[in-house]
mmCIF file with all atom_site columns, C-alpha atoms in Angstrom:
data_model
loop_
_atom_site.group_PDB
_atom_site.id
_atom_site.type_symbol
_atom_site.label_atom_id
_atom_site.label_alt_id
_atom_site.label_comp_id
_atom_site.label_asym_id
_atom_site.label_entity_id
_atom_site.label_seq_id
_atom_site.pdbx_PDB_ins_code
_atom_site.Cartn_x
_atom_site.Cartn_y
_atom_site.Cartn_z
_atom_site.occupancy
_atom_site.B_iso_or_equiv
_atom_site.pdbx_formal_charge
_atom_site.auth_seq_id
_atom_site.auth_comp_id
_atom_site.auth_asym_id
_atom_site.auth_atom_id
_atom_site.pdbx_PDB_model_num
ATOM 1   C CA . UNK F 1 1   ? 27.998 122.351 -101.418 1.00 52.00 ? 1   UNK F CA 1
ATOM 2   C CA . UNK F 1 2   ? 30.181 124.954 -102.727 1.00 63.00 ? 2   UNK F CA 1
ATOM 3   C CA . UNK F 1 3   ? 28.573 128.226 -103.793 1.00 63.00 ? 3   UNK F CA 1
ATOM 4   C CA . UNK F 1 4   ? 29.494 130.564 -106.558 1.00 69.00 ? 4   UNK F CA 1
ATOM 5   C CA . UNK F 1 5   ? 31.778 133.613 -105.811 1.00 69.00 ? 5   UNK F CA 1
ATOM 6   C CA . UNK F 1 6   ? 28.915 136.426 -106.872 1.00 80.00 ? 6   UNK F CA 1
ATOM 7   C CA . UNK F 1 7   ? 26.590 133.800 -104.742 1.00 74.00 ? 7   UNK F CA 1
ATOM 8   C CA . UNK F 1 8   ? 29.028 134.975 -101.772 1.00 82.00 ? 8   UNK F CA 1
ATOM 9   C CA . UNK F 1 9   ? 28.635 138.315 -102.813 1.00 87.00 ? 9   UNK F CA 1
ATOM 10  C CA . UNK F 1 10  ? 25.417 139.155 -103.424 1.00 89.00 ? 10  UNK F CA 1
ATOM 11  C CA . UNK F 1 11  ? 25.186 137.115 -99.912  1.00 85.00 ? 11  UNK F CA 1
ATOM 12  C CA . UNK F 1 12  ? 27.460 139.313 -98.287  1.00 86.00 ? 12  UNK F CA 1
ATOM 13  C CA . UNK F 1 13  ? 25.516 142.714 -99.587  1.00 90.00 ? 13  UNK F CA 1
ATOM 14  C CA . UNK F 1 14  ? 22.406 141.302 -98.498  1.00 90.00 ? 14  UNK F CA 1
ATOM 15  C CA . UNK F 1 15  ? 23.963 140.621 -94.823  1.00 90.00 ? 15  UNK F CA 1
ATOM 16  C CA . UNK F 1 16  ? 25.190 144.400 -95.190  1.00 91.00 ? 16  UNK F CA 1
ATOM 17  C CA . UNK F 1 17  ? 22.095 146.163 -96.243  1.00 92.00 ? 17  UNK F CA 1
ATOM 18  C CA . UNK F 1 18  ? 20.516 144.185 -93.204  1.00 91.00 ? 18  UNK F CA 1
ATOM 19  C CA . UNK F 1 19  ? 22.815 144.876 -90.729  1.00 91.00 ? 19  UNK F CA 1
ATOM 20  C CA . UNK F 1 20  ? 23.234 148.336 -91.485  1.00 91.00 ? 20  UNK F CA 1
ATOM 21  C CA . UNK F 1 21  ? 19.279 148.672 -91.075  1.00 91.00 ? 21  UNK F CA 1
ATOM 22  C CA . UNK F 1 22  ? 19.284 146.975 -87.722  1.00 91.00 ? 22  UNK F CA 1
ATOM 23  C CA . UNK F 1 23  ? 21.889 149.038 -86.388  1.00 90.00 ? 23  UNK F CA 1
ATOM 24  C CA . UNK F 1 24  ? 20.731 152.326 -87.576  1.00 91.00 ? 24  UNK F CA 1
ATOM 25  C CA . UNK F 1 25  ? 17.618 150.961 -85.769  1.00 89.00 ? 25  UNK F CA 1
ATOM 26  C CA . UNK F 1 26  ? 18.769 149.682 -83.001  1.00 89.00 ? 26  UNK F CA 1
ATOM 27  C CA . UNK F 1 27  ? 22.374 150.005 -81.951  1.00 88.00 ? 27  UNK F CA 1
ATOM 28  C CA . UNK F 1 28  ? 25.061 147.433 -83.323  1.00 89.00 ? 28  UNK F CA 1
ATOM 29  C CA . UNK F 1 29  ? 26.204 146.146 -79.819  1.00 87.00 ? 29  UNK F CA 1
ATOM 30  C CA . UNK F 1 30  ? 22.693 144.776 -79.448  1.00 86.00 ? 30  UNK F CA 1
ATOM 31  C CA . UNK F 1 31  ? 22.598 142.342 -82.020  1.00 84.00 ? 31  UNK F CA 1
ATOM 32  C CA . UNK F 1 32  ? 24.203 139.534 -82.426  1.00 88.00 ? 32  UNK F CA 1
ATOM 33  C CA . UNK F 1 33  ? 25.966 137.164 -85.305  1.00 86.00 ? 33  UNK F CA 1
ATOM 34  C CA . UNK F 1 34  ? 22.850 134.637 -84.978  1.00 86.00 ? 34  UNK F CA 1
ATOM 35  C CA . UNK F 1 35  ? 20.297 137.460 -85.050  1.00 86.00 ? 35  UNK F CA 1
ATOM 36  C CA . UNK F 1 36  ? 22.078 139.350 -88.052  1.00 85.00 ? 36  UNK F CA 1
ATOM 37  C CA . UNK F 1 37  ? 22.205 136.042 -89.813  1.00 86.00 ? 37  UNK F CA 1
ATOM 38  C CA . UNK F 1 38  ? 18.637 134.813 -89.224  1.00 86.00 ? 38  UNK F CA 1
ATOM 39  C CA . UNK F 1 39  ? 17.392 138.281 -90.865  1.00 87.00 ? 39  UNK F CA 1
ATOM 40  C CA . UNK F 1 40  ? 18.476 137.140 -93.696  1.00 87.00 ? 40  UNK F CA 1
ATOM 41  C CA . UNK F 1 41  ? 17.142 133.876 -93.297  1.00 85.00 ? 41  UNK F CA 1
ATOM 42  C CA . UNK F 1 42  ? 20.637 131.889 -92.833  1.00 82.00 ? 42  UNK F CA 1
ATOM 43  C CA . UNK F 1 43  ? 22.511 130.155 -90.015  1.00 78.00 ? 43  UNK F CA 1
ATOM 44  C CA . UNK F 1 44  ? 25.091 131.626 -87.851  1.00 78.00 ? 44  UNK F CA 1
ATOM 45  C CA . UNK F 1 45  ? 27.913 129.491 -88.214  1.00 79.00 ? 45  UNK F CA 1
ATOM 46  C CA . UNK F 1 46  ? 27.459 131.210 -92.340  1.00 82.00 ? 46  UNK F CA 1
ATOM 47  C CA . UNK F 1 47  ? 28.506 134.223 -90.652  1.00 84.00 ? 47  UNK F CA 1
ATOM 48  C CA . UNK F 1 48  ? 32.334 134.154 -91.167  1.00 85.00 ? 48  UNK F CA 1
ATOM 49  C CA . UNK F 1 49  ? 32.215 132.761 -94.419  1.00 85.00 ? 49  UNK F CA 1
ATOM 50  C CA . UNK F 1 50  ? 31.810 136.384 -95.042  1.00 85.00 ? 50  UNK F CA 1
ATOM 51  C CA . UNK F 1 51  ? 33.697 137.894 -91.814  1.00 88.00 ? 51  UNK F CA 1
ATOM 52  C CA . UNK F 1 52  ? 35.880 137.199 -89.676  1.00 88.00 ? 52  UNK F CA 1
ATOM 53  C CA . UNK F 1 53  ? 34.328 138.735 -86.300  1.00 88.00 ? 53  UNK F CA 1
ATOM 54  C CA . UNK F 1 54  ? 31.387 140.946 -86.041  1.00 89.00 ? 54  UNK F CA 1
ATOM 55  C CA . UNK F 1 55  ? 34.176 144.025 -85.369  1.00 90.00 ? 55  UNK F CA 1
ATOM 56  C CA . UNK F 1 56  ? 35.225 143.492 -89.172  1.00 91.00 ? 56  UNK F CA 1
ATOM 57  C CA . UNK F 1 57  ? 31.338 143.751 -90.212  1.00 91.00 ? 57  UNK F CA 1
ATOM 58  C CA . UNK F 1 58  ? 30.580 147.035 -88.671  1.00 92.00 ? 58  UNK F CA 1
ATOM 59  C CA . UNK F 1 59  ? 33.923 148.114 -90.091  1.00 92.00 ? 59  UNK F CA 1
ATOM 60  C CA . UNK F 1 60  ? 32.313 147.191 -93.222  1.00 92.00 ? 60  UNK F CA 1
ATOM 61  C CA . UNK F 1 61  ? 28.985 148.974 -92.398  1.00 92.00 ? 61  UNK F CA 1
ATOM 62  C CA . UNK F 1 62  ? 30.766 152.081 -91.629  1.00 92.00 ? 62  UNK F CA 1
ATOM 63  C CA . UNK F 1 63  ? 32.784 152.442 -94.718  1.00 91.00 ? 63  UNK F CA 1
ATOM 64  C CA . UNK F 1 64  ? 29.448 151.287 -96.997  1.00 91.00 ? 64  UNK F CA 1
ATOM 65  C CA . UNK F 1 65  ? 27.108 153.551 -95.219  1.00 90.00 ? 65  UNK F CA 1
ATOM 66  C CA . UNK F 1 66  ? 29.573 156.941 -94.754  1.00 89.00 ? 66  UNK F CA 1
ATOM 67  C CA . UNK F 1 67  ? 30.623 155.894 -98.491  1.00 88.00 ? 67  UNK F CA 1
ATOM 68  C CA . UNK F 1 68  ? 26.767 156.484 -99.469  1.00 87.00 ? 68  UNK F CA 1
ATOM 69  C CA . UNK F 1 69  ? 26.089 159.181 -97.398  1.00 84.00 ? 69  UNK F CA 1
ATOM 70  C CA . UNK F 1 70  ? 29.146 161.103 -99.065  1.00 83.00 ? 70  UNK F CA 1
ATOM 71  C CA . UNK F 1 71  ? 27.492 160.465 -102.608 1.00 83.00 ? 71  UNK F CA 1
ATOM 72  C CA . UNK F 1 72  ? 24.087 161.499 -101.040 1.00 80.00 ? 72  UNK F CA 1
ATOM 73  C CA . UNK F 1 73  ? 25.010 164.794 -99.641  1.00 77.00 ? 73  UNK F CA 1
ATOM 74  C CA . UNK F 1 74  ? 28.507 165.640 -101.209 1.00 74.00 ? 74  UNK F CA 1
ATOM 75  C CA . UNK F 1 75  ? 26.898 165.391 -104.609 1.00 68.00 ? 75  UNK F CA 1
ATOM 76  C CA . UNK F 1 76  ? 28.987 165.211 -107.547 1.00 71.00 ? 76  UNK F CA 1
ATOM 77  C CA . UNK F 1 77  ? 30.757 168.112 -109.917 1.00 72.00 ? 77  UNK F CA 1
ATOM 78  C CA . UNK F 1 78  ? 31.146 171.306 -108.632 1.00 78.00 ? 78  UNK F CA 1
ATOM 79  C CA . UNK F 1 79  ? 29.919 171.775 -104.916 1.00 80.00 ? 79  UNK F CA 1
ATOM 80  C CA . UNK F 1 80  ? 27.519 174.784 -104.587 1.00 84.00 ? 80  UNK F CA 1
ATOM 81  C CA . UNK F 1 81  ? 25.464 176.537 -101.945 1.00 88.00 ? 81  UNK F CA 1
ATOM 82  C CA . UNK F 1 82  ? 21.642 175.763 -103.727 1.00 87.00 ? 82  UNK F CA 1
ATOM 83  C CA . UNK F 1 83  ? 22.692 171.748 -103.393 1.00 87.00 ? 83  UNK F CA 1
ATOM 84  C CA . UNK F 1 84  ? 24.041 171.938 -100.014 1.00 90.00 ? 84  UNK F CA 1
ATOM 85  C CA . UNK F 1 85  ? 20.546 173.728 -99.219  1.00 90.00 ? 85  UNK F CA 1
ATOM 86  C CA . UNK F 1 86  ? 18.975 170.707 -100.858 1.00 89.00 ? 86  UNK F CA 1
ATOM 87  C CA . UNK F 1 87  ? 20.855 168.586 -98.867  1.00 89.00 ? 87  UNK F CA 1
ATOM 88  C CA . UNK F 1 88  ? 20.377 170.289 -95.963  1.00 92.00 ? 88  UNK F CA 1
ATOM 89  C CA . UNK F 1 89  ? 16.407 170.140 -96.138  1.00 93.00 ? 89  UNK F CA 1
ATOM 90  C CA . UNK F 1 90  ? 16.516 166.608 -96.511  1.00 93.00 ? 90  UNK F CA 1
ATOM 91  C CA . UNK F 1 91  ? 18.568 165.635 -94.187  1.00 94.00 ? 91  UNK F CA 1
ATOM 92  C CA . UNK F 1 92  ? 16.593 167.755 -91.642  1.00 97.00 ? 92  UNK F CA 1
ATOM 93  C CA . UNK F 1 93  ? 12.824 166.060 -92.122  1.00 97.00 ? 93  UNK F CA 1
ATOM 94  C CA . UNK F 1 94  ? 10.697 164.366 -90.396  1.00 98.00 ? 94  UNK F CA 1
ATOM 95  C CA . UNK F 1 95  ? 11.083 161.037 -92.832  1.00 97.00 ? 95  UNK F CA 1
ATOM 96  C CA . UNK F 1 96  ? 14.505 160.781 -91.593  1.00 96.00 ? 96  UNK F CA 1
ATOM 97  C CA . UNK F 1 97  ? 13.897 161.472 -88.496  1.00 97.00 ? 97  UNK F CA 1
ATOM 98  C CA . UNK F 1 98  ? 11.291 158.727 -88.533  1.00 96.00 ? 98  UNK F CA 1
ATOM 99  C CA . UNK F 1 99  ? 13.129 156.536 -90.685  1.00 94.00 ? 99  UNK F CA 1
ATOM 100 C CA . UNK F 1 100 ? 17.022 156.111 -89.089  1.00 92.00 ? 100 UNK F CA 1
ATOM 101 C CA . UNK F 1 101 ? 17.604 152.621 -90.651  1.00 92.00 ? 101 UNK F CA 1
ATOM 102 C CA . UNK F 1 102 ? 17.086 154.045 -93.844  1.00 91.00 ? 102 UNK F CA 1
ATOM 103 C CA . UNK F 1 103 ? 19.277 157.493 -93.368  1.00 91.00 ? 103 UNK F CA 1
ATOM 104 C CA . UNK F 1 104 ? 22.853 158.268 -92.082  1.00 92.00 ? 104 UNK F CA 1
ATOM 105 C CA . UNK F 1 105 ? 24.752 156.572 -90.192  1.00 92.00 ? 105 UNK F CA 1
ATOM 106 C CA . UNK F 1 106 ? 26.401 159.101 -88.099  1.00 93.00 ? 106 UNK F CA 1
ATOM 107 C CA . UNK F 1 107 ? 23.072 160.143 -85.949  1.00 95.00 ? 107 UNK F CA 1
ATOM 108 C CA . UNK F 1 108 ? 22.678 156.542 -85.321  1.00 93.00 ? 108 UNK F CA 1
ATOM 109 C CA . UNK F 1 109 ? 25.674 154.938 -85.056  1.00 94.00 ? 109 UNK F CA 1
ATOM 110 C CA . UNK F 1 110 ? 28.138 157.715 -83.954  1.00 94.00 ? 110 UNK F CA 1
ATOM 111 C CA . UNK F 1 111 ? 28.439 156.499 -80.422  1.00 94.00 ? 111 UNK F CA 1
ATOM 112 C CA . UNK F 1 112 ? 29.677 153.093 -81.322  1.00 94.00 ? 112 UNK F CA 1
ATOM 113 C CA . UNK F 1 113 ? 31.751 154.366 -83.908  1.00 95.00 ? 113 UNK F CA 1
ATOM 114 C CA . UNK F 1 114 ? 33.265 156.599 -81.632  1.00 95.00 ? 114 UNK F CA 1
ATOM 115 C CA . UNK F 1 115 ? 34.276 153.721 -79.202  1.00 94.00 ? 115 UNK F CA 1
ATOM 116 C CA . UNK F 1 116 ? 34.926 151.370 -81.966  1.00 94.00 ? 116 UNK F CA 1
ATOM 117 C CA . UNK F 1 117 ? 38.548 149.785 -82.484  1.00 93.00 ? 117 UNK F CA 1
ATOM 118 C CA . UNK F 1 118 ? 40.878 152.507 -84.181  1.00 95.00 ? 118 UNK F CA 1
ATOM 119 C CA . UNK F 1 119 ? 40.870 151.276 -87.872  1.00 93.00 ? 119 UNK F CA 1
ATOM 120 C CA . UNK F 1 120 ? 37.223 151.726 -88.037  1.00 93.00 ? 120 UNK F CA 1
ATOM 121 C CA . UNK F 1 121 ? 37.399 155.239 -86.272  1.00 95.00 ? 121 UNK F CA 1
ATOM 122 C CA . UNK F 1 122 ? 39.954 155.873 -88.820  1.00 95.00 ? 122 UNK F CA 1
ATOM 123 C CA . UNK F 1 123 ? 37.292 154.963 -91.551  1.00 92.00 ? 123 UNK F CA 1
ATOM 124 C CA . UNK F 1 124 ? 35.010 156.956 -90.622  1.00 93.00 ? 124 UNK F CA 1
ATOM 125 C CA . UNK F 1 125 ? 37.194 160.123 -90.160  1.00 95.00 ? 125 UNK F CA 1
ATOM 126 C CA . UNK F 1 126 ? 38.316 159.658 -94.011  1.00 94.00 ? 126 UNK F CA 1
ATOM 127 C CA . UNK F 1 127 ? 34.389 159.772 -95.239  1.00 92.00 ? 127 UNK F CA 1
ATOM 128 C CA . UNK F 1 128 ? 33.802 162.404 -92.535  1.00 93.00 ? 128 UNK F CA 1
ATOM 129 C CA . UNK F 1 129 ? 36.754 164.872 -93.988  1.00 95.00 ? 129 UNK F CA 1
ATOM 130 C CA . UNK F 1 130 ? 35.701 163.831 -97.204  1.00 92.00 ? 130 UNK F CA 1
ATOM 131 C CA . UNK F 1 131 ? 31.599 165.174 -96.660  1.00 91.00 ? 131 UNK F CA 1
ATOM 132 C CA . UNK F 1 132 ? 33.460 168.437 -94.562  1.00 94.00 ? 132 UNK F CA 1
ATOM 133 C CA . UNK F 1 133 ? 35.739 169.040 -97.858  1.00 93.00 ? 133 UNK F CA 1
ATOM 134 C CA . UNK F 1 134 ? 32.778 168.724 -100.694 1.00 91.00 ? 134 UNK F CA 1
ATOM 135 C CA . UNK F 1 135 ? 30.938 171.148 -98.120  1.00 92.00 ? 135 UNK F CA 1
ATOM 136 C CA . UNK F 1 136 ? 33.935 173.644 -97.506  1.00 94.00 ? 136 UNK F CA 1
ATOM 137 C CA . UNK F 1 137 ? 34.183 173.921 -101.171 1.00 92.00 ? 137 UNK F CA 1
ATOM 138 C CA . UNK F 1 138 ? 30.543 175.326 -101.368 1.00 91.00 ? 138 UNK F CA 1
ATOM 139 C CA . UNK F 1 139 ? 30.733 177.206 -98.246  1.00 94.00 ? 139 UNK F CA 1
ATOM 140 C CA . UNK F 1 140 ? 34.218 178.747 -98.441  1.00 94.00 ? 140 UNK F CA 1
ATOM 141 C CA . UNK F 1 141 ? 35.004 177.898 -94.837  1.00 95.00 ? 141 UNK F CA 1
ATOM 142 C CA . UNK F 1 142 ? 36.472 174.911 -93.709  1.00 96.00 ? 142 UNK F CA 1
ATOM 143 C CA . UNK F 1 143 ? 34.985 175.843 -90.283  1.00 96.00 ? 143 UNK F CA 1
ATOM 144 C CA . UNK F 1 144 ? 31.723 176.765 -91.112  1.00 96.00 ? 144 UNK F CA 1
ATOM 145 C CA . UNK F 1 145 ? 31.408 173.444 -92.733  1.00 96.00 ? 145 UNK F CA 1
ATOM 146 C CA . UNK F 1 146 ? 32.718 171.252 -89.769  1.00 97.00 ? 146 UNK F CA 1
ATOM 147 C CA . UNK F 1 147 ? 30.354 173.368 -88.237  1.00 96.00 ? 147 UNK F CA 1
ATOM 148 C CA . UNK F 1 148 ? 27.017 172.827 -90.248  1.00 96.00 ? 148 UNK F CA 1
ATOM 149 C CA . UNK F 1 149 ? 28.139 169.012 -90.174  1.00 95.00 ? 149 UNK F CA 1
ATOM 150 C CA . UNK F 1 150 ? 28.013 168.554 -86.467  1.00 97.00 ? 150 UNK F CA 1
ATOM 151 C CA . UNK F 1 151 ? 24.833 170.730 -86.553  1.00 97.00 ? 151 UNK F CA 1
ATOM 152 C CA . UNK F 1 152 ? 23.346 168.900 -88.450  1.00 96.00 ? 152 UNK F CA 1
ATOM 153 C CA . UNK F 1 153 ? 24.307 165.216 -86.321  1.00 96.00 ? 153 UNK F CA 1
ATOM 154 C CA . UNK F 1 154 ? 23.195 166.922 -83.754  1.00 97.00 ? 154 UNK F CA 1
ATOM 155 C CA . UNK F 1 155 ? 19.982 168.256 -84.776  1.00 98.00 ? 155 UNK F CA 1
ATOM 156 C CA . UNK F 1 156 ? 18.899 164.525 -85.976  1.00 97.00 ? 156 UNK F CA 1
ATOM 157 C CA . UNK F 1 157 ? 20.264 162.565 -82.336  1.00 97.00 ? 157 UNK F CA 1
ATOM 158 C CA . UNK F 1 158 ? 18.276 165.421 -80.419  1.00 98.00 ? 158 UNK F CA 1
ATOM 159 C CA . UNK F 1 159 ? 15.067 165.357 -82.429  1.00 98.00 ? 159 UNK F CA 1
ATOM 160 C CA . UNK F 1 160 ? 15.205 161.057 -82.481  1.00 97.00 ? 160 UNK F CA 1
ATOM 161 C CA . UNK F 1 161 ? 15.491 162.012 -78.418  1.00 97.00 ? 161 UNK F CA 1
ATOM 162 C CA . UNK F 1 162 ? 12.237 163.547 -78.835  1.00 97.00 ? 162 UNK F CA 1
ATOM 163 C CA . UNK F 1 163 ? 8.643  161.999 -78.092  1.00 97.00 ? 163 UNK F CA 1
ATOM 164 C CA . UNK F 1 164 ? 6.549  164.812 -79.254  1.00 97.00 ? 164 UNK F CA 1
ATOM 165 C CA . UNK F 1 165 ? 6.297  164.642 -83.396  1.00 98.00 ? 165 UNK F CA 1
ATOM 166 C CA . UNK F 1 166 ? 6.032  168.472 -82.896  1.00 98.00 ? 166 UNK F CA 1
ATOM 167 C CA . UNK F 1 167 ? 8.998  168.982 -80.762  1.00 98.00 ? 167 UNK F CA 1
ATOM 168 C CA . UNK F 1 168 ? 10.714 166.871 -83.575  1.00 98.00 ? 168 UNK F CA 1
ATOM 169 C CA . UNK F 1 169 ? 9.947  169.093 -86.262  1.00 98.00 ? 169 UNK F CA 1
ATOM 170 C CA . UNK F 1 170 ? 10.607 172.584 -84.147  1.00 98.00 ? 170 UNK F CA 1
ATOM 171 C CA . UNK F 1 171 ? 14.396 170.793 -83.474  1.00 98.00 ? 171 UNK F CA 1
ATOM 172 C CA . UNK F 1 172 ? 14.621 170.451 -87.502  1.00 98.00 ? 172 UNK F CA 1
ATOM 173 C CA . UNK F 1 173 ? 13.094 173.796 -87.994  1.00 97.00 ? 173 UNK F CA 1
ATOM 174 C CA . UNK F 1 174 ? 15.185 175.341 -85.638  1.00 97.00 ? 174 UNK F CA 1
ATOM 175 C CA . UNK F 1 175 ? 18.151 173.880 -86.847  1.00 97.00 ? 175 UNK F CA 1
ATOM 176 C CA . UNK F 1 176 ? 17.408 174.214 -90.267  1.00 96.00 ? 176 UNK F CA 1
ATOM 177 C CA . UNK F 1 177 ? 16.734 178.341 -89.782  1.00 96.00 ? 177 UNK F CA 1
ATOM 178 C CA . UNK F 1 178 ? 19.828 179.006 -88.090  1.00 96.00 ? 178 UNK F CA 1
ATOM 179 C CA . UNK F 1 179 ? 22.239 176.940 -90.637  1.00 95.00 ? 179 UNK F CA 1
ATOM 180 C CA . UNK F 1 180 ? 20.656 178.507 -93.507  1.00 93.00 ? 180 UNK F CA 1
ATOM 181 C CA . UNK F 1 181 ? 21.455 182.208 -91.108  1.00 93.00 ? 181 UNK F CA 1
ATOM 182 C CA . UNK F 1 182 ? 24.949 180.982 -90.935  1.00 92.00 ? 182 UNK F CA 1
ATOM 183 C CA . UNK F 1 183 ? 25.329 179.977 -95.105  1.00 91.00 ? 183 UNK F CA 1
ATOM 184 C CA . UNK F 1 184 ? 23.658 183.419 -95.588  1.00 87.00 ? 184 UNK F CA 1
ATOM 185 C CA . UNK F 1 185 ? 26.109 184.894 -93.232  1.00 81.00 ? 185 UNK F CA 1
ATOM 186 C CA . UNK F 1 186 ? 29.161 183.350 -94.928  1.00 70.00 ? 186 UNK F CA 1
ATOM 187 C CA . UNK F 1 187 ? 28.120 183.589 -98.612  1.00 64.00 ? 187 UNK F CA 1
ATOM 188 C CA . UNK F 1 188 ? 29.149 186.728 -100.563 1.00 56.00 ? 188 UNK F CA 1
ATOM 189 C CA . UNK F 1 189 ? 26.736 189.674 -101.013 1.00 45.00 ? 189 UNK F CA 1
#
């Protein structure tokens, strides 16, 4: 039986949206094609109907999820300092913390993005320089933003490390305070 082409597509999001979540839960390289495909309550052999290896879906999941992260905290029109604060705040909480499948990819998934294959690297550096531009724009400092970006990875893997809720939220806290120091630092008086 032959399906529609939006069947196939709406197919393919939903294998997306799932496979994002279980990676940003619980690593990519520990799932596998029969796993990723029973989540969404189909066969494996269905699988490359809609990829050709499980490499070309995490490309996939890397340019969908950076894609949406750059619309979450790049924000559209004219970058500025209050939404980058905004951004900032709820980026570094406790629900995201607590909730990695639903937040960015980069505190979950930098790892294997880092030792992905090069195109996919490549991928993610585009989104990444895209997020550091919208955030130079606001801050004045190309820099200070590449700066406040990594801080802000960083914060999140270190805080997931965590096993005390309140040792989470001083990470956030802490992180939070001195970013905001550095914005004040860098924004004219």
């Amino acid at each position: 039986m032959r399906y529609s082409l939006s069947h196939k597509q709406e197919t393919r999001e939903r294998l997306l949206q799932s496979s994002a979540s279980s990676a940003k839960r619980s690593g990519f390289a520990s799932i596998g094609v029969d796993g990723l495909m029973k989540a969404i309550g189909l066969s494996g052999g269905a699988f490359y109907g809609h990829f050709s290896s499980k490499d070309e879906l995490f490309g996939a999941i890397v340019e969908r999820e950076l894609s949406q992260s750059l619309a979450r905290l790049g924000g559209e029109g004219q970058p500025s300092l209050a939404q980058l604060e905004r951004c900032l705040k709820l980026y570094l909480s406790m629900s995201h913390v607590e909730q990695a499948e639903d937040g960015c990819a980069l505190p979950a998934l930098g790892a294997e993005i880092a030792r992905a294959e090069m195109a996919v690297r490549e991928r993610a550096e585009d989104w990444m320089c895209r997020l550091q531009q919208r955030w130079a724009q606001a801050l004045g400092s190309e820099s200070l933003a590449w700066s406040i970006l990594s801080q802000c990875v960083g914060a999140l893997v270190v805080a997931r490390m965590m096993s005390t809720p309140a040792l989470q939220r001083q990470v956030l806290k802490s992180s939070h305070d001195e970013i905001s120091r550095q914005i004040g630092q860098s924004s004219p008086q």
